[in-house]
mmCIF file with all atom_site columns, C-alpha atoms in Angstrom:
data_model
loop_
_atom_site.group_PDB
_atom_site.id
_atom_site.type_symbol
_atom_site.label_atom_id
_atom_site.label_alt_id
_atom_site.label_comp_id
_atom_site.label_asym_id
_atom_site.label_entity_id
_atom_site.label_seq_id
_atom_site.pdbx_PDB_ins_code
_atom_site.Cartn_x
_atom_site.Cartn_y
_atom_site.Cartn_z
_atom_site.occupancy
_atom_site.B_iso_or_equiv
_atom_site.pdbx_formal_charge
_atom_site.auth_seq_id
_atom_site.auth_comp_id
_atom_site.auth_asym_id
_atom_site.auth_atom_id
_atom_site.pdbx_PDB_model_num
ATOM 1   C CA . MET M 1 1   ? -38.025 -87.010 -51.354 1.00 63.00 ? 293 MET M CA 1
ATOM 2   C CA . LYS M 1 2   ? -40.292 -86.007 -54.276 1.00 74.00 ? 294 LYS M CA 1
ATOM 3   C CA . LYS M 1 3   ? -41.879 -83.269 -52.400 1.00 84.00 ? 295 LYS M CA 1
ATOM 4   C CA . ILE M 1 4   ? -39.288 -82.409 -49.865 1.00 90.00 ? 296 ILE M CA 1
ATOM 5   C CA . VAL M 1 5   ? -37.131 -80.965 -52.512 1.00 89.00 ? 297 VAL M CA 1
ATOM 6   C CA . PRO M 1 6   ? -39.646 -78.303 -54.191 1.00 90.00 ? 298 PRO M CA 1
ATOM 7   C CA . ALA M 1 7   ? -40.823 -77.766 -50.183 1.00 92.00 ? 299 ALA M CA 1
ATOM 8   C CA . VAL M 1 8   ? -37.337 -76.659 -49.213 1.00 94.00 ? 300 VAL M CA 1
ATOM 9   C CA . ILE M 1 9   ? -37.052 -74.823 -52.675 1.00 93.00 ? 301 ILE M CA 1
ATOM 10  C CA . LEU M 1 10  ? -40.121 -73.181 -51.889 1.00 94.00 ? 302 LEU M CA 1
ATOM 11  C CA . VAL M 1 11  ? -39.228 -71.753 -48.325 1.00 96.00 ? 303 VAL M CA 1
ATOM 12  C CA . LEU M 1 12  ? -35.914 -70.830 -49.647 1.00 96.00 ? 304 LEU M CA 1
ATOM 13  C CA . GLY M 1 13  ? -37.317 -68.868 -52.201 1.00 95.00 ? 305 GLY M CA 1
ATOM 14  C CA . ILE M 1 14  ? -39.536 -67.182 -50.272 1.00 96.00 ? 306 ILE M CA 1
ATOM 15  C CA . VAL M 1 15  ? -36.301 -66.394 -47.971 1.00 96.00 ? 307 VAL M CA 1
ATOM 16  C CA . LEU M 1 16  ? -34.608 -65.076 -51.018 1.00 94.00 ? 308 LEU M CA 1
ATOM 17  C CA . ALA M 1 17  ? -37.348 -63.097 -51.993 1.00 95.00 ? 309 ALA M CA 1
ATOM 18  C CA . LEU M 1 18  ? -37.449 -61.267 -48.491 1.00 95.00 ? 310 LEU M CA 1
ATOM 19  C CA . THR M 1 19  ? -33.511 -60.862 -48.392 1.00 91.00 ? 311 THR M CA 1
ATOM 20  C CA . PRO M 1 20  ? -32.898 -57.452 -49.727 1.00 90.00 ? 312 PRO M CA 1
ATOM 21  C CA . PHE M 1 21  ? -35.742 -55.764 -48.480 1.00 89.00 ? 313 PHE M CA 1
ATOM 22  C CA . VAL M 1 22  ? -36.599 -57.270 -44.950 1.00 89.00 ? 314 VAL M CA 1
ATOM 23  C CA . LEU M 1 23  ? -34.163 -59.771 -43.752 1.00 88.00 ? 315 LEU M CA 1
ATOM 24  C CA . TRP M 1 24  ? -30.827 -58.043 -44.808 1.00 89.00 ? 316 TRP M CA 1
ATOM 25  C CA . PRO M 1 25  ? -31.835 -54.973 -46.390 1.00 87.00 ? 317 PRO M CA 1
ATOM 26  C CA . VAL M 1 26  ? -29.765 -53.571 -48.964 1.00 85.00 ? 318 VAL M CA 1
ATOM 27  C CA . CYS M 1 27  ? -28.296 -49.843 -48.822 1.00 76.00 ? 319 CYS M CA 1
ATOM 28  C CA . SER M 1 28  ? -31.139 -47.277 -47.767 1.00 76.00 ? 320 SER M CA 1
ATOM 29  C CA . THR M 1 29  ? -29.356 -43.849 -48.973 1.00 73.00 ? 321 THR M CA 1
ATOM 30  C CA . LEU M 1 30  ? -30.411 -42.117 -52.050 1.00 73.00 ? 322 LEU M CA 1
ATOM 31  C CA . THR M 1 31  ? -28.004 -40.822 -54.679 1.00 69.00 ? 323 THR M CA 1
ATOM 32  C CA . PRO M 1 32  ? -26.978 -36.920 -54.600 1.00 75.00 ? 324 PRO M CA 1
ATOM 33  C CA . ALA M 1 33  ? -29.317 -36.540 -57.385 1.00 74.00 ? 325 ALA M CA 1
ATOM 34  C CA . GLY M 1 34  ? -31.911 -38.053 -55.303 1.00 72.00 ? 326 GLY M CA 1
ATOM 35  C CA . SER M 1 35  ? -32.688 -41.358 -56.879 1.00 73.00 ? 327 SER M CA 1
ATOM 36  C CA . HIS M 1 36  ? -32.282 -44.824 -56.008 1.00 75.00 ? 328 HIS M CA 1
ATOM 37  C CA . MET M 1 37  ? -28.642 -46.637 -55.748 1.00 78.00 ? 329 MET M CA 1
ATOM 38  C CA . LYS M 1 38  ? -27.676 -49.442 -58.054 1.00 77.00 ? 330 LYS M CA 1
ATOM 39  C CA . CYS M 1 39  ? -28.139 -52.052 -55.281 1.00 78.00 ? 331 CYS M CA 1
ATOM 40  C CA . TRP M 1 40  ? -31.914 -50.846 -54.720 1.00 82.00 ? 332 TRP M CA 1
ATOM 41  C CA . TYR M 1 41  ? -32.532 -51.767 -58.118 1.00 83.00 ? 333 TYR M CA 1
ATOM 42  C CA . SER M 1 42  ? -30.746 -55.256 -57.750 1.00 85.00 ? 334 SER M CA 1
ATOM 43  C CA . ALA M 1 43  ? -32.876 -55.539 -54.592 1.00 88.00 ? 335 ALA M CA 1
ATOM 44  C CA . VAL M 1 44  ? -36.142 -55.423 -56.685 1.00 88.00 ? 336 VAL M CA 1
ATOM 45  C CA . PHE M 1 45  ? -34.679 -57.846 -59.034 1.00 88.00 ? 337 PHE M CA 1
ATOM 46  C CA . ILE M 1 46  ? -33.614 -60.388 -56.346 1.00 90.00 ? 338 ILE M CA 1
ATOM 47  C CA . THR M 1 47  ? -36.927 -60.121 -54.839 1.00 93.00 ? 339 THR M CA 1
ATOM 48  C CA . ALA M 1 48  ? -38.701 -60.729 -57.971 1.00 93.00 ? 340 ALA M CA 1
ATOM 49  C CA . MET M 1 49  ? -36.096 -63.774 -58.778 1.00 93.00 ? 341 MET M CA 1
ATOM 50  C CA . GLY M 1 50  ? -37.013 -65.379 -55.484 1.00 94.00 ? 342 GLY M CA 1
ATOM 51  C CA . ALA M 1 51  ? -40.660 -65.064 -56.149 1.00 95.00 ? 343 ALA M CA 1
ATOM 52  C CA . VAL M 1 52  ? -39.866 -66.740 -59.755 1.00 95.00 ? 344 VAL M CA 1
ATOM 53  C CA . ALA M 1 53  ? -37.844 -69.492 -57.859 1.00 94.00 ? 345 ALA M CA 1
ATOM 54  C CA . ALA M 1 54  ? -40.915 -70.238 -55.226 1.00 94.00 ? 346 ALA M CA 1
ATOM 55  C CA . MET M 1 55  ? -43.587 -69.778 -57.787 1.00 93.00 ? 347 MET M CA 1
ATOM 56  C CA . ALA M 1 56  ? -41.750 -72.674 -59.588 1.00 92.00 ? 348 ALA M CA 1
ATOM 57  C CA . ALA M 1 57  ? -41.141 -74.751 -56.565 1.00 91.00 ? 349 ALA M CA 1
ATOM 58  C CA . LEU M 1 58  ? -45.210 -74.780 -56.347 1.00 91.00 ? 350 LEU M CA 1
ATOM 59  C CA . GLY M 1 59  ? -45.271 -75.655 -59.834 1.00 89.00 ? 351 GLY M CA 1
ATOM 60  C CA . ALA M 1 60  ? -42.988 -78.479 -59.443 1.00 86.00 ? 352 ALA M CA 1
ATOM 61  C CA . LEU M 1 61  ? -45.312 -79.284 -55.921 1.00 87.00 ? 353 LEU M CA 1
ATOM 62  C CA . ARG M 1 62  ? -48.257 -79.219 -57.784 1.00 86.00 ? 354 ARG M CA 1
ATOM 63  C CA . GLY M 1 63  ? -47.744 -81.455 -61.094 1.00 76.00 ? 355 GLY M CA 1
ATOM 64  C CA . ARG M 1 64  ? -45.785 -82.139 -64.252 1.00 70.00 ? 356 ARG M CA 1
ATOM 65  C CA . PRO M 1 65  ? -43.126 -81.813 -65.652 1.00 82.00 ? 357 PRO M CA 1
ATOM 66  C CA . ALA M 1 66  ? -41.268 -81.336 -62.344 1.00 81.00 ? 358 ALA M CA 1
ATOM 67  C CA . SER M 1 67  ? -37.855 -81.190 -64.140 1.00 84.00 ? 359 SER M CA 1
ATOM 68  C CA . LEU M 1 68  ? -38.943 -77.645 -66.353 1.00 87.00 ? 360 LEU M CA 1
ATOM 69  C CA . TRP M 1 69  ? -40.029 -76.254 -62.731 1.00 89.00 ? 361 TRP M CA 1
ATOM 70  C CA . TYR M 1 70  ? -36.764 -76.874 -61.374 1.00 89.00 ? 362 TYR M CA 1
ATOM 71  C CA . ALA M 1 71  ? -34.741 -75.663 -64.279 1.00 91.00 ? 363 ALA M CA 1
ATOM 72  C CA . VAL M 1 72  ? -36.771 -72.606 -63.829 1.00 92.00 ? 364 VAL M CA 1
ATOM 73  C CA . SER M 1 73  ? -36.068 -72.239 -60.022 1.00 92.00 ? 365 SER M CA 1
ATOM 74  C CA . VAL M 1 74  ? -32.237 -72.686 -60.848 1.00 93.00 ? 366 VAL M CA 1
ATOM 75  C CA . ALA M 1 75  ? -32.263 -69.891 -63.622 1.00 93.00 ? 367 ALA M CA 1
ATOM 76  C CA . ALA M 1 76  ? -34.112 -67.672 -61.051 1.00 93.00 ? 368 ALA M CA 1
ATOM 77  C CA . ALA M 1 77  ? -31.548 -68.634 -58.182 1.00 92.00 ? 369 ALA M CA 1
ATOM 78  C CA . ALA M 1 78  ? -28.658 -68.088 -60.501 1.00 92.00 ? 370 ALA M CA 1
ATOM 79  C CA . LEU M 1 79  ? -29.457 -65.046 -61.915 1.00 90.00 ? 371 LEU M CA 1
ATOM 80  C CA . SER M 1 80  ? -30.272 -63.101 -58.749 1.00 89.00 ? 372 SER M CA 1
ATOM 81  C CA . TRP M 1 81  ? -26.638 -63.604 -57.829 1.00 87.00 ? 373 TRP M CA 1
ATOM 82  C CA . LEU M 1 82  ? -25.067 -63.143 -61.154 1.00 87.00 ? 374 LEU M CA 1
ATOM 83  C CA . VAL M 1 83  ? -27.046 -59.616 -62.487 1.00 84.00 ? 375 VAL M CA 1
ATOM 84  C CA . PRO M 1 84  ? -26.332 -57.900 -59.019 1.00 81.00 ? 376 PRO M CA 1
ATOM 85  C CA . LYS M 1 85  ? -22.793 -58.999 -59.827 1.00 78.00 ? 377 LYS M CA 1
ATOM 86  C CA . GLY M 1 86  ? -22.544 -57.352 -63.042 1.00 77.00 ? 378 GLY M CA 1
ATOM 87  C CA . ILE M 1 87  ? -21.838 -60.842 -64.939 1.00 81.00 ? 379 ILE M CA 1
ATOM 88  C CA . VAL M 1 88  ? -25.158 -60.386 -66.495 1.00 82.00 ? 380 VAL M CA 1
ATOM 89  C CA . LYS M 1 89  ? -26.333 -56.675 -67.349 1.00 78.00 ? 381 LYS M CA 1
ATOM 90  C CA . VAL M 1 90  ? -29.540 -55.587 -66.544 1.00 76.00 ? 382 VAL M CA 1
ATOM 91  C CA . ALA M 1 91  ? -30.216 -51.972 -67.472 1.00 73.00 ? 383 ALA M CA 1
ATOM 92  C CA . CYS M 1 92  ? -32.463 -49.439 -68.781 1.00 75.00 ? 384 CYS M CA 1
ATOM 93  C CA . ASP M 1 93  ? -32.843 -45.460 -69.179 1.00 71.00 ? 385 ASP M CA 1
ATOM 94  C CA . GLY M 1 94  ? -32.134 -43.632 -66.245 1.00 68.00 ? 386 GLY M CA 1
ATOM 95  C CA . TRP M 1 95  ? -31.424 -47.385 -64.018 1.00 73.00 ? 387 TRP M CA 1
ATOM 96  C CA . ALA M 1 96  ? -29.278 -50.357 -63.727 1.00 74.00 ? 388 ALA M CA 1
ATOM 97  C CA . CYS M 1 97  ? -28.664 -53.401 -61.512 1.00 76.00 ? 389 CYS M CA 1
ATOM 98  C CA . GLY M 1 98  ? -25.316 -53.459 -59.689 1.00 75.00 ? 390 GLY M CA 1
ATOM 99  C CA . LEU M 1 99  ? -23.805 -53.079 -56.257 1.00 77.00 ? 391 LEU M CA 1
ATOM 100 C CA . CYS M 1 100 ? -22.011 -49.975 -54.365 1.00 76.00 ? 392 CYS M CA 1
ATOM 101 C CA . GLY M 1 101 ? -18.581 -49.516 -55.347 1.00 75.00 ? 393 GLY M CA 1
ATOM 102 C CA . LYS M 1 102 ? -17.387 -49.263 -51.481 1.00 78.00 ? 394 LYS M CA 1
ATOM 103 C CA . ALA M 1 103 ? -17.186 -52.701 -49.862 1.00 80.00 ? 395 ALA M CA 1
ATOM 104 C CA . MET M 1 104 ? -18.156 -52.010 -46.640 1.00 81.00 ? 396 MET M CA 1
ATOM 105 C CA . MET M 1 105 ? -21.795 -50.679 -47.981 1.00 80.00 ? 397 MET M CA 1
ATOM 106 C CA . ALA M 1 106 ? -24.525 -53.148 -46.812 1.00 79.00 ? 398 ALA M CA 1
ATOM 107 C CA . CYS M 1 107 ? -25.199 -54.549 -50.281 1.00 74.00 ? 399 CYS M CA 1
ATOM 108 C CA . ASN M 1 108 ? -21.856 -55.776 -50.600 1.00 77.00 ? 400 ASN M CA 1
ATOM 109 C CA . SER M 1 109 ? -21.072 -56.801 -46.777 1.00 83.00 ? 401 SER M CA 1
ATOM 110 C CA . VAL M 1 110 ? -24.704 -58.132 -45.912 1.00 87.00 ? 402 VAL M CA 1
ATOM 111 C CA . THR M 1 111 ? -26.857 -58.506 -48.296 1.00 87.00 ? 403 THR M CA 1
ATOM 112 C CA . MET M 1 112 ? -25.182 -60.279 -51.200 1.00 88.00 ? 404 MET M CA 1
ATOM 113 C CA . PRO M 1 113 ? -23.217 -63.004 -49.020 1.00 90.00 ? 405 PRO M CA 1
ATOM 114 C CA . HIS M 1 114 ? -26.549 -63.966 -47.914 1.00 92.00 ? 406 HIS M CA 1
ATOM 115 C CA . VAL M 1 115 ? -28.261 -63.937 -51.306 1.00 90.00 ? 407 VAL M CA 1
ATOM 116 C CA . ALA M 1 116 ? -25.376 -65.854 -52.493 1.00 92.00 ? 408 ALA M CA 1
ATOM 117 C CA . LEU M 1 117 ? -25.771 -68.610 -49.650 1.00 95.00 ? 409 LEU M CA 1
ATOM 118 C CA . VAL M 1 118 ? -29.624 -68.628 -50.384 1.00 95.00 ? 410 VAL M CA 1
ATOM 119 C CA . ALA M 1 119 ? -29.259 -68.819 -54.176 1.00 94.00 ? 411 ALA M CA 1
ATOM 120 C CA . GLY M 1 120 ? -26.845 -71.210 -54.027 1.00 94.00 ? 412 GLY M CA 1
ATOM 121 C CA . ALA M 1 121 ? -28.674 -73.418 -51.888 1.00 95.00 ? 413 ALA M CA 1
ATOM 122 C CA . ILE M 1 122 ? -31.761 -73.379 -54.476 1.00 94.00 ? 414 ILE M CA 1
ATOM 123 C CA . VAL M 1 123 ? -29.437 -74.166 -57.126 1.00 94.00 ? 415 VAL M CA 1
ATOM 124 C CA . VAL M 1 124 ? -27.791 -77.168 -55.684 1.00 95.00 ? 416 VAL M CA 1
ATOM 125 C CA . LEU M 1 125 ? -31.460 -78.239 -54.673 1.00 93.00 ? 417 LEU M CA 1
ATOM 126 C CA . GLY M 1 126 ? -32.726 -77.642 -57.875 1.00 91.00 ? 418 GLY M CA 1
ATOM 127 C CA . VAL M 1 127 ? -30.192 -79.601 -59.727 1.00 92.00 ? 419 VAL M CA 1
ATOM 128 C CA . VAL M 1 128 ? -30.895 -82.734 -56.991 1.00 90.00 ? 420 VAL M CA 1
ATOM 129 C CA . GLY M 1 129 ? -34.826 -82.253 -58.103 1.00 87.00 ? 421 GLY M CA 1
ATOM 130 C CA . LEU M 1 130 ? -33.805 -82.047 -61.430 1.00 87.00 ? 422 LEU M CA 1
ATOM 131 C CA . LEU M 1 131 ? -31.730 -85.340 -61.293 1.00 88.00 ? 423 LEU M CA 1
ATOM 132 C CA . LEU M 1 132 ? -34.413 -86.920 -59.362 1.00 85.00 ? 424 LEU M CA 1
ATOM 133 C CA . SER M 1 133 ? -37.032 -86.024 -61.645 1.00 82.00 ? 425 SER M CA 1
ATOM 134 C CA . PHE M 1 134 ? -35.274 -87.554 -64.656 1.00 81.00 ? 426 PHE M CA 1
ATOM 135 C CA . VAL M 1 135 ? -34.745 -90.588 -62.769 1.00 82.00 ? 427 VAL M CA 1
ATOM 136 C CA . SER M 1 136 ? -38.188 -91.169 -61.566 1.00 69.00 ? 428 SER M CA 1
ATOM 137 C CA . GLU M 1 137 ? -39.735 -90.529 -64.737 1.00 59.00 ? 429 GLU M CA 1
#
């Protein structure tokens, strides 16, 4: 069980990283001004957080302290859902993370439901791994 949880988180982190551009892509259209829409920046953020979750799972697989690596994977997965939904704001000059305003756009109807499932699974497994790491230490 000690190696199964981080191995599954590793796979889910890779799936999360691939979700917004490969598996269930976000909207591909540009704004009238020719720039990317908010959902594209969210997709970049989700991909980065999936990579962070996967790297944290590798850290948990390779050594101690596993509890730190589980906490990092949980935080990354949670942020990958909170930021696009606008609960946690991430923005800079000229860009912002978010989703399109229309419910039928790909980012709202396809990408985010899958992100929620994968990120939720990472959070649940990360909490289980965190609890197991405290019990075994």
